[in-house]
Short mmCIF file of C-alpha atoms and ligand atoms in Angstrom, two decimals:
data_model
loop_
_atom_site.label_atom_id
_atom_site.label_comp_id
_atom_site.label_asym_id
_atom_site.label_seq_id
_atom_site.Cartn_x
_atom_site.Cartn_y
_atom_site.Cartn_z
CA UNK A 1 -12.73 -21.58 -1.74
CA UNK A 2 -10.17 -20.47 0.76
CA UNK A 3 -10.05 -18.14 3.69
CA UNK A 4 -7.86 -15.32 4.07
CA UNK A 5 -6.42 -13.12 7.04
CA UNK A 6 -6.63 -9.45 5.85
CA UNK A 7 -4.94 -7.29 8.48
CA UNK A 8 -5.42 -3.60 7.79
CA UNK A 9 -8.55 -4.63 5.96
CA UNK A 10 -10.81 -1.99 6.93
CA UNK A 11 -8.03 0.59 5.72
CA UNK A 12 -7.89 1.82 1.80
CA UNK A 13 -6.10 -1.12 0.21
CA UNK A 14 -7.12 -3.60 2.33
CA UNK A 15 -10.65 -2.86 1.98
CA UNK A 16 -10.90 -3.12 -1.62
CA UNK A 17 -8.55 -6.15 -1.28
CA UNK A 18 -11.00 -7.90 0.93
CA UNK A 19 -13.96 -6.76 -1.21
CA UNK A 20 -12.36 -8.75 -4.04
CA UNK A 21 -11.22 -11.75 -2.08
CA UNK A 22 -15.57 -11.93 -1.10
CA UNK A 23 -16.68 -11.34 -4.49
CA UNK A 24 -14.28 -14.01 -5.84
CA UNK A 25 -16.26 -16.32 -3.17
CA UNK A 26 -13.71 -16.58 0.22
CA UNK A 27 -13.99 -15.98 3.22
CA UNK A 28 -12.26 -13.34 4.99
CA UNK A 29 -10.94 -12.43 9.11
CA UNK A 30 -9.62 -8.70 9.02
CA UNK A 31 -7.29 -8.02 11.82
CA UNK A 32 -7.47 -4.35 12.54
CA UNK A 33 -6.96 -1.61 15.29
CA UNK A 34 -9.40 0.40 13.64
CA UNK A 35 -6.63 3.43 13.87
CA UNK A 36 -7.04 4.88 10.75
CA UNK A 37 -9.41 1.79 9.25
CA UNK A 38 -13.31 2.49 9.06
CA UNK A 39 -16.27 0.13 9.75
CA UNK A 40 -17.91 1.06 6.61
CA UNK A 41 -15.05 0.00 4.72
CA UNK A 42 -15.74 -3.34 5.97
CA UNK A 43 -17.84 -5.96 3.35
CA UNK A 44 -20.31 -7.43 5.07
CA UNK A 45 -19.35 -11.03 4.70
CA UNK A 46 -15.97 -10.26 6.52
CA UNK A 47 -15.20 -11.05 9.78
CA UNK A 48 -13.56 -8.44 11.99
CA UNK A 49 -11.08 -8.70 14.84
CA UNK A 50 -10.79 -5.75 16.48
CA UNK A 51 -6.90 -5.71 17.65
CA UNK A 52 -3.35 -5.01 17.32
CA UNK A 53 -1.16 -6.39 14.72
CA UNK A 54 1.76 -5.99 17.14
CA UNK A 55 -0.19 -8.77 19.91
CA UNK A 56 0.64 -12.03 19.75
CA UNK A 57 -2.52 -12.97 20.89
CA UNK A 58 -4.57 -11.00 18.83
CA UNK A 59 -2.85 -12.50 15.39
CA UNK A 60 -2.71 -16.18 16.86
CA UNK A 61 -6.85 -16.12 17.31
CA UNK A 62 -7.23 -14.56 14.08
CA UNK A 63 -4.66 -16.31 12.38
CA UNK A 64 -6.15 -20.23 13.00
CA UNK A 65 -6.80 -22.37 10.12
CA UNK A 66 -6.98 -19.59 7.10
CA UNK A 67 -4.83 -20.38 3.99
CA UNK A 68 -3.08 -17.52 3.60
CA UNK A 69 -2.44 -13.95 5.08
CA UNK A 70 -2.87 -10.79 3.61
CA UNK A 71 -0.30 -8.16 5.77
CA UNK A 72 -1.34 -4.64 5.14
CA UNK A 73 -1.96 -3.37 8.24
CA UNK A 74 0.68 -0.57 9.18
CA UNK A 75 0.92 3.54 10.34
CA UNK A 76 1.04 4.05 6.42
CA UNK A 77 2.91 7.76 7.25
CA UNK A 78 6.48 8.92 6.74
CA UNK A 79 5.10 12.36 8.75
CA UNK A 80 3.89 10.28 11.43
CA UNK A 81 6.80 8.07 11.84
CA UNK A 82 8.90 11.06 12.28
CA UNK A 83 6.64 11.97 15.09
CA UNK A 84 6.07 8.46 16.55
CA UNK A 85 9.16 6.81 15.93
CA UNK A 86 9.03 4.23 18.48
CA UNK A 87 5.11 3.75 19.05
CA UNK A 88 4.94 3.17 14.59
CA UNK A 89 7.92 0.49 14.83
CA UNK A 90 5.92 -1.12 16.97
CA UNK A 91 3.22 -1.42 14.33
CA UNK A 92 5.62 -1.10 10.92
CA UNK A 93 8.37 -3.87 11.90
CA UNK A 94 7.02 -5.81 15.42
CA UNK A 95 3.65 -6.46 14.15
CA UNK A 96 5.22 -7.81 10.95
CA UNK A 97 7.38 -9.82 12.28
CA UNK A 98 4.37 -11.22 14.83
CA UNK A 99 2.31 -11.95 11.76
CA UNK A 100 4.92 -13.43 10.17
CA UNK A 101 5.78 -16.02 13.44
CA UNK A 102 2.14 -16.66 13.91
CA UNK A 103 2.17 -17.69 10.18
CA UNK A 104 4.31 -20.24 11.25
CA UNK A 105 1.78 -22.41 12.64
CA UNK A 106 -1.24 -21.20 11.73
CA UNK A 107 -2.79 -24.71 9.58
CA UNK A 108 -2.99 -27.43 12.09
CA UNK A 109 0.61 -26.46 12.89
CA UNK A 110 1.95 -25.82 9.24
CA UNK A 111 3.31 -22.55 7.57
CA UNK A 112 0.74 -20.54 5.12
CA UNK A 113 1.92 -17.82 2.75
CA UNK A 114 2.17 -14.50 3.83
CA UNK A 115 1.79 -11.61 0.81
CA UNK A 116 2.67 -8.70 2.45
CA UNK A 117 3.40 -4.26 1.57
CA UNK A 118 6.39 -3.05 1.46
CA UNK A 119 6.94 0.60 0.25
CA UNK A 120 8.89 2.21 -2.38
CA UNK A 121 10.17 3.92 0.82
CA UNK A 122 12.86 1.80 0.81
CA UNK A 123 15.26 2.93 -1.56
CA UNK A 124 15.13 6.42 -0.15
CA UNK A 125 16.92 8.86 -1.63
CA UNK A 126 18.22 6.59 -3.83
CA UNK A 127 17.89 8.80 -7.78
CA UNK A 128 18.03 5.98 -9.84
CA UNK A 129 15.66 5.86 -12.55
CA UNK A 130 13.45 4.09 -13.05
CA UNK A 131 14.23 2.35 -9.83
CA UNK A 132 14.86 -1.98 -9.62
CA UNK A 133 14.47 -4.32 -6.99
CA UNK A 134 18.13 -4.62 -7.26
CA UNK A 135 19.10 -0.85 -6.83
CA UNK A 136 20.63 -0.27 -3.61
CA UNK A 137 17.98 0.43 -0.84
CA UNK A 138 19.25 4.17 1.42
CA UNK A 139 15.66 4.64 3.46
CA UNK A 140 15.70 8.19 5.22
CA UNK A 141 12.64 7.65 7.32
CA UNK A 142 11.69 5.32 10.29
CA UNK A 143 9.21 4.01 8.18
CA UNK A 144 11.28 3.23 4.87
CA UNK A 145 13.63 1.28 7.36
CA UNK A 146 10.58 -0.62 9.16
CA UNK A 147 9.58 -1.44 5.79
CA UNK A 148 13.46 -2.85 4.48
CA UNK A 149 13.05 -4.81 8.17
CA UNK A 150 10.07 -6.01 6.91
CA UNK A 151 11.50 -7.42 3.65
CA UNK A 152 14.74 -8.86 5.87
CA UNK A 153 12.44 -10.84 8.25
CA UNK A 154 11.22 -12.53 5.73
CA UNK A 155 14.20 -13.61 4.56
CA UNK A 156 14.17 -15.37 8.23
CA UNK A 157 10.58 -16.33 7.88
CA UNK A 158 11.57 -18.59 4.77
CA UNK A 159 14.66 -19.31 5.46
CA UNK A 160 14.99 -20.70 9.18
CA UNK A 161 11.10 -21.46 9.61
CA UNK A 162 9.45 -22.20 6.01
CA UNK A 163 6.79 -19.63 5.80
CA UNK A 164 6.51 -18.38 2.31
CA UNK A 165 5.96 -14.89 1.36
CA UNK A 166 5.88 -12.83 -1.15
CA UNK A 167 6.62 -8.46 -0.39
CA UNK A 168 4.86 -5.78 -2.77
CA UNK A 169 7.14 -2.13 -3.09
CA UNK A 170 4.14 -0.05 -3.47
CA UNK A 171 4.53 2.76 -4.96
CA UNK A 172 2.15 6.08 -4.50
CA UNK A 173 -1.07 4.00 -4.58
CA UNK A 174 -4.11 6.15 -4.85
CA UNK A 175 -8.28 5.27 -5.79
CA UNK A 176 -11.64 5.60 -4.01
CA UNK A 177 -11.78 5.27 -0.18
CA UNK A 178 -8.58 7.31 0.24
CA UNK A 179 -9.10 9.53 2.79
CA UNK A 180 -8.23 13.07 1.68
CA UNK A 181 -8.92 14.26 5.06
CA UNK A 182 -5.61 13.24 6.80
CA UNK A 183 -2.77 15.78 5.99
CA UNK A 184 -1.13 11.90 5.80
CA UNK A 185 -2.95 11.00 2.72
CA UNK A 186 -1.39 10.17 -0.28
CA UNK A 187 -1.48 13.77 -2.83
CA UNK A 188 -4.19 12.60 -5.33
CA UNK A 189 -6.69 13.02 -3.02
CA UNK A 190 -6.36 15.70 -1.01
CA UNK A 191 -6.13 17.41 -4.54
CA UNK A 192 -8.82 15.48 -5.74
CA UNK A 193 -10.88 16.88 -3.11
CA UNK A 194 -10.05 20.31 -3.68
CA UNK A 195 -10.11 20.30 -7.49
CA UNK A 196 -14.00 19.04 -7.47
CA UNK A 197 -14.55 21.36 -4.84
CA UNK A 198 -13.09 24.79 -6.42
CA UNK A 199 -10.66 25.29 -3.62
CA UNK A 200 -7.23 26.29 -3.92
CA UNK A 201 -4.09 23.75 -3.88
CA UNK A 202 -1.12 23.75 -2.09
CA UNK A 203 1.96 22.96 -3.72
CA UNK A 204 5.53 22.03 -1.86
CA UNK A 205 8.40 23.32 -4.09
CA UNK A 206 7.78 23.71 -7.72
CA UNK A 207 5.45 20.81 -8.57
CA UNK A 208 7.74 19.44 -11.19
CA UNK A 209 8.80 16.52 -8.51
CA UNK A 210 7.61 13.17 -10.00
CA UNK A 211 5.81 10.36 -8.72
CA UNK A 212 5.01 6.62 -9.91
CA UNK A 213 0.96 6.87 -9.67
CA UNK A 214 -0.50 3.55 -9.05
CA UNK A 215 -4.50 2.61 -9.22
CA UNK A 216 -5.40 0.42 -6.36
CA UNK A 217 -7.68 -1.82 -8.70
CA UNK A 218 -3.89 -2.89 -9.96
CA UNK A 219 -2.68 -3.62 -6.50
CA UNK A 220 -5.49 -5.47 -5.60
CA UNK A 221 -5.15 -7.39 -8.56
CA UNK A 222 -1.46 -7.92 -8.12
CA UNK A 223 -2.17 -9.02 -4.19
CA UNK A 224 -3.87 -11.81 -5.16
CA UNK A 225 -2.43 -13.04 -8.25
CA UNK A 226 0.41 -13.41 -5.36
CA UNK A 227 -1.42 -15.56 -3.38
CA UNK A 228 -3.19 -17.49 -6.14
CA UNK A 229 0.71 -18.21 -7.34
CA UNK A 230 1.39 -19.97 -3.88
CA UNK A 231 4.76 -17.79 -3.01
CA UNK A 232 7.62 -19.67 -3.09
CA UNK A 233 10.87 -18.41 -0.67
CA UNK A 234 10.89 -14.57 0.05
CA UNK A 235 10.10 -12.05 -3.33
CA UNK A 236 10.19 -8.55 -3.64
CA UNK A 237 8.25 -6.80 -6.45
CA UNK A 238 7.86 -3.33 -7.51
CA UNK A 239 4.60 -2.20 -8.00
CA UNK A 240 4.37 0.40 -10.15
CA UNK A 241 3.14 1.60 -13.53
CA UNK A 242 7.29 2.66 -14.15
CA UNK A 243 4.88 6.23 -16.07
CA UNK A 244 6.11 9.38 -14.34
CA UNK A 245 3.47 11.90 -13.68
CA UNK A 246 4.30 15.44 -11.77
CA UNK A 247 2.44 16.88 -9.33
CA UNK A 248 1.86 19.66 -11.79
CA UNK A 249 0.63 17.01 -14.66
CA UNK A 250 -1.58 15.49 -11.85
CA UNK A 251 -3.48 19.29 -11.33
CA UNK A 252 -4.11 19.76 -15.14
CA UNK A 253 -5.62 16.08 -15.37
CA UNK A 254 -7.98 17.00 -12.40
CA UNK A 255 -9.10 20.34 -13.19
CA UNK A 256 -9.59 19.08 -16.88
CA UNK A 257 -11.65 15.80 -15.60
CA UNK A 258 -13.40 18.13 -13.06
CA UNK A 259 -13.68 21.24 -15.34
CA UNK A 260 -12.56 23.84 -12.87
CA UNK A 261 -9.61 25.66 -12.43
CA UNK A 262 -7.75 25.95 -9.12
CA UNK A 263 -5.59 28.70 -7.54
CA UNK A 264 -2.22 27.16 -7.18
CA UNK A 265 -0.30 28.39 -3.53
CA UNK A 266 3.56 27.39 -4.03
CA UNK A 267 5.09 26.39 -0.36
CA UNK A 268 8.76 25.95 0.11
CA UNK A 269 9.73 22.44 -0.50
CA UNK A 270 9.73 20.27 2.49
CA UNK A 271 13.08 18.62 3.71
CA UNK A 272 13.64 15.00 2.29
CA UNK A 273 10.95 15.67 -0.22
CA UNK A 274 12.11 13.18 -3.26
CA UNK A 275 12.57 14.98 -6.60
CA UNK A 276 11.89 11.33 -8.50
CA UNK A 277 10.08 8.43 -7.73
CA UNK A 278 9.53 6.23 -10.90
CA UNK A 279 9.57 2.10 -10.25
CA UNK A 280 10.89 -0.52 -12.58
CA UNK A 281 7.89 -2.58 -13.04
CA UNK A 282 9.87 -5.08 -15.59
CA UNK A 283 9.99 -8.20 -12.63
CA UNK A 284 6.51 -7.58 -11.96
CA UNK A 285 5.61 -7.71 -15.77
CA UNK A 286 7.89 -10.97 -16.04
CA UNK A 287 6.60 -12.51 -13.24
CA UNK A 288 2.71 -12.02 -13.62
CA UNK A 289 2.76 -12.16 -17.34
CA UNK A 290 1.09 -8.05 -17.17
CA UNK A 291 1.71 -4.64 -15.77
CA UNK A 292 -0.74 -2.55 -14.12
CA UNK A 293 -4.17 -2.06 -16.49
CA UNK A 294 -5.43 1.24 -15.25
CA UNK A 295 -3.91 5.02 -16.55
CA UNK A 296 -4.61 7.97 -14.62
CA UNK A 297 -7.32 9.45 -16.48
CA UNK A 298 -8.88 6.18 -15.65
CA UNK A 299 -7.75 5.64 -12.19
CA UNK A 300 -8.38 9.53 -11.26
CA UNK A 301 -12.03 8.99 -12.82
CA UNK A 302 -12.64 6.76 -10.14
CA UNK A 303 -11.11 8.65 -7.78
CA UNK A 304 -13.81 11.13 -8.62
CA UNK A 305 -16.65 9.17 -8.56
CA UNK A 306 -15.74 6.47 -6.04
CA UNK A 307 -16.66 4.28 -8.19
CA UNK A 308 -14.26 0.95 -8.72
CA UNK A 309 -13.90 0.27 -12.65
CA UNK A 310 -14.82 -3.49 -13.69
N1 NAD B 1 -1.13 4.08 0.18
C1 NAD B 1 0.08 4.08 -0.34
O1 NAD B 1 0.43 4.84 -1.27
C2 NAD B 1 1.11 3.08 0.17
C3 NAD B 1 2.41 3.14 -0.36
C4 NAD B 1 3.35 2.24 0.10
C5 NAD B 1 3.01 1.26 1.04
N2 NAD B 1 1.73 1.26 1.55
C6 NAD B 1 1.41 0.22 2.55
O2 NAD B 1 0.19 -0.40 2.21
C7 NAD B 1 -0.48 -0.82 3.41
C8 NAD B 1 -1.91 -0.28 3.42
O3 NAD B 1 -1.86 1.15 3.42
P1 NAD B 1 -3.16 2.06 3.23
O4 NAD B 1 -2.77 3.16 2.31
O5 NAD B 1 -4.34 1.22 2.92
O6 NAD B 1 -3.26 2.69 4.69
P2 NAD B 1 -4.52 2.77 5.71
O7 NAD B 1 -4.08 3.62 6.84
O8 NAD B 1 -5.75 3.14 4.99
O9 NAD B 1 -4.65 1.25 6.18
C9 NAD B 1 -3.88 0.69 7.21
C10 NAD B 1 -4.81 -0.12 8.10
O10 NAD B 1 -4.04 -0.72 9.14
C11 NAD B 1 -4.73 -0.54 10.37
N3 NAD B 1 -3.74 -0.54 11.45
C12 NAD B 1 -2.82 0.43 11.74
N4 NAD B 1 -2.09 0.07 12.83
C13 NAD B 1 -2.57 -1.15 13.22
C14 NAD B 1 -2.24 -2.04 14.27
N5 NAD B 1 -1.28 -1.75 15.17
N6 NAD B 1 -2.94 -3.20 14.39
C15 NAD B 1 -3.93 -3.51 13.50
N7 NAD B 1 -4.29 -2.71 12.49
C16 NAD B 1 -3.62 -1.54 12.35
C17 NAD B 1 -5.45 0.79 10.24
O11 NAD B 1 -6.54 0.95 11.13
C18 NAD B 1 -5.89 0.72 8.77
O12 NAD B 1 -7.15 0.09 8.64
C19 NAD B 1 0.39 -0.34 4.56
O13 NAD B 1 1.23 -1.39 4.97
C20 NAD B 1 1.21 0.77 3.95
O14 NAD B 1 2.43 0.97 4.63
C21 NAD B 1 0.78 2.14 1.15
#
C-alpha cells in the first residue's frame, strides 16, 4: 500500500479523492488551508496539515516519504480571481509550482509523481467544438492563465528536474459535497439546491449556453488510474464526458428527478460568460482504455441524495 499527499483534500474533489485512496487501503497527508475545505470532509484515517500550499515549509513537512502527490488544492473561482488577482496566483500558480519543487525530493531525495487539476479554463474563449488538448489555449481569466502556468511548469518539472506528472483539464465537475452555498459554486448545485427546495432559479442569459457536466465519481476514478499508471514526462488530459447539456436541459432533469417545478428569473448574461464548453474526451478514452461511467440522471441522483454510487 502506498501513501499519498492530497492537498486540497478536505475540499469537494479532494475529499472524495482521499476517501477512495483510504478505502482502497493507503494512507493519506492532506495539505490544506482549510479556506474553502471542511473538517467533516475529512476521512478519518487521513492525516491533516493545516497550511498553505504556497509555503515551502508547509509542503516540504507534508511532502516526506509519500509516493505520490495528489495537487488539488487551489481558489477554484474565476469570480474570485477577478477580485483577488494577485492573493489567488499566489495559491493557483506559486503553490503549484512549490508542490511541484518539493516533489523533487520528497523519497529519500528522489522525484515522486505529481497528478495534478488543471481546468478547462484554459482554452478560454476558444469555440472549438468539442474542444482537444491540441486546440489552441486563449484563457481570459487570472485563473485560466494560473492554470496554463500550471501545465507549463510542469513541462520544467519533467524536463530540467525529473518529476513526473500527469495534469487533468477538468471540466464543470459537479456531485455530493459541493457546496451550493458559495455564489462560487459550480451551477448544478446551487440549482440543485433550489430545485429540491421549491425556490426559484436564476438564469444568466438565455440558458441555452452549454456545458461539459462531469460526475466527480469519474474524476476520482480518473485521478488515480493516473497515479496507479506511474506518469511518465508531463500529460495533459481532458476530462470530460465530450455530452453537452444546457443549463436549460440541466433544470428539466432536476425538477423531473425532484418533481417540482421552479420559477425561472432570466438575468442579463454576464460578460465572458462562454456560450460552449464541450471537451474532447477521445485521449482520455485512448489512454485509460474508458470514458467517464456516470450520466447525469445518475450523477444528479447523487447530487440529490449525497449519496456516492458504487
Ligand atoms: N469543481 C470544478 O468544476 C473544477 C473545474 C476545473 C478545475 N477544478 C480544480 O479542481 C481542484 C479542486 O477543486 P474543488 O472544486 O474541489 O474546489 P474546493 O474549493 O472545494 O477545494 C479546494 C481546496 O483547496 C484548499 N485550498 C485553497 N487554497 C489553499 C492554499 N493556499 N493552501 C492549501 N489549501 C488550499 C481549500 O481549502 C479546499 O479544501 C482545484 O484545483 C480546482 O481549480 C475544479
Amino acid at each position: 500500500m502506498a501513501h499519498y499527499l492530497v492537498t486540497g483534500g478536505c475540499g469537494f474533489i479532494g475529499s472524495h479523492l482521499a476517501d477512495r485512496l483510504i478505502g482502497d487501503g493507503h494512507r493519506v497527508t492532506i495539505l490544506d488551508d482549510m479556506s474553502t475545505g471542511r473538517l467533516e470532509n475529512k476521512p478519518l484515517l487521513a492525516k491533516l496539515v493545516v497550511g498553505d500550499v504556497a509555503d515551502p515549509d508547509a509542503v516540504h513537512q507534508a511532502i516526506q516519504g509519500v509516493d505520490g502527490v495528489f495537487h488539488l488544492a487551489a481558489v477554484a473561482s474565476v469570480q474570485r480571481s477577478r477580485e483577488l488577482w494577485a492573493e489567488t496566483h499566489r495559491t493557483n500558480l506559486s503553490g503549484t509550482v512549490t508542490v511541484f519543487e518539493a516533489a523533487r525530493s520528497a523519497r529519500n531525495g528522489t522525484p515522486v509523481p505529481v497528478v495534478y487539476a488543471s481546468s478547462a479554463a484554459v482554452y478560454g474563449d476558444n469555440t472549438a467544438t468539442p474542444l482537444r488538448e491540441d486546440a489552441a489555449t486563449r484563457p481570459l481569466s487570472a485563473y485560466g492563465v494560473d492554470k496554463l502556468g500550471c501545465e507549463l511548469h510542469a513541462n520544467v518539472a519533467w524536463a530540467i528536474h525529473g518529476v513526473p506528472t500527469t495534469g487533468f483539464r477538468f471540466f464543470n465537475v459537479y456531485g455530493p459535497r459541493q457546496d451550493p452555498s458559495s455564489p462560487y459554486s459550480g451551477v448544478i448545485s446551487i440549482f440543485a439546491r433550489r430545485v429540491a427546495q421549491g425556490e426559484d432559479v436564476t438564469i444568466f442569459g438565455d440558458g441555452e449556453q452549454v456545458r461539459d457536466f462531469v460526475f466527480v465519481g469519474d474524476v476520482v476514478r480518473f485521478l488515480v488510474k493516473a497515479m496507479e499508471r506511474r506518469p511518465q514526462g508531463a500529460e495533459v488530459f481532458n476530462l470530460c464526458t465530450g455530452r453537452p447539456t444546457s443549463l436549460l436541459m440541466l433544470l428539466e432533469v432536476l425538477q423531473e428527478l425532484c418533481a417540482s417545478r421552479v420559477r425561472r428569473l432570466h438575468q442579463p448574461a454576464r460578460a465572458g460568460d462562454i456560450r460552449v464548453s464541450i471537451g474532447d474526451p477521445a485521449r482520455l478514452r485512448a489512454t485509460f482504455g474508458e470514458g467517464c461511467r456516470f450520466g447525469l440522471l445518475q450523477g444528479l441522483s447523487a447530487t440529490l441524495t449525497g449519496e456516492m454510487p458504487r
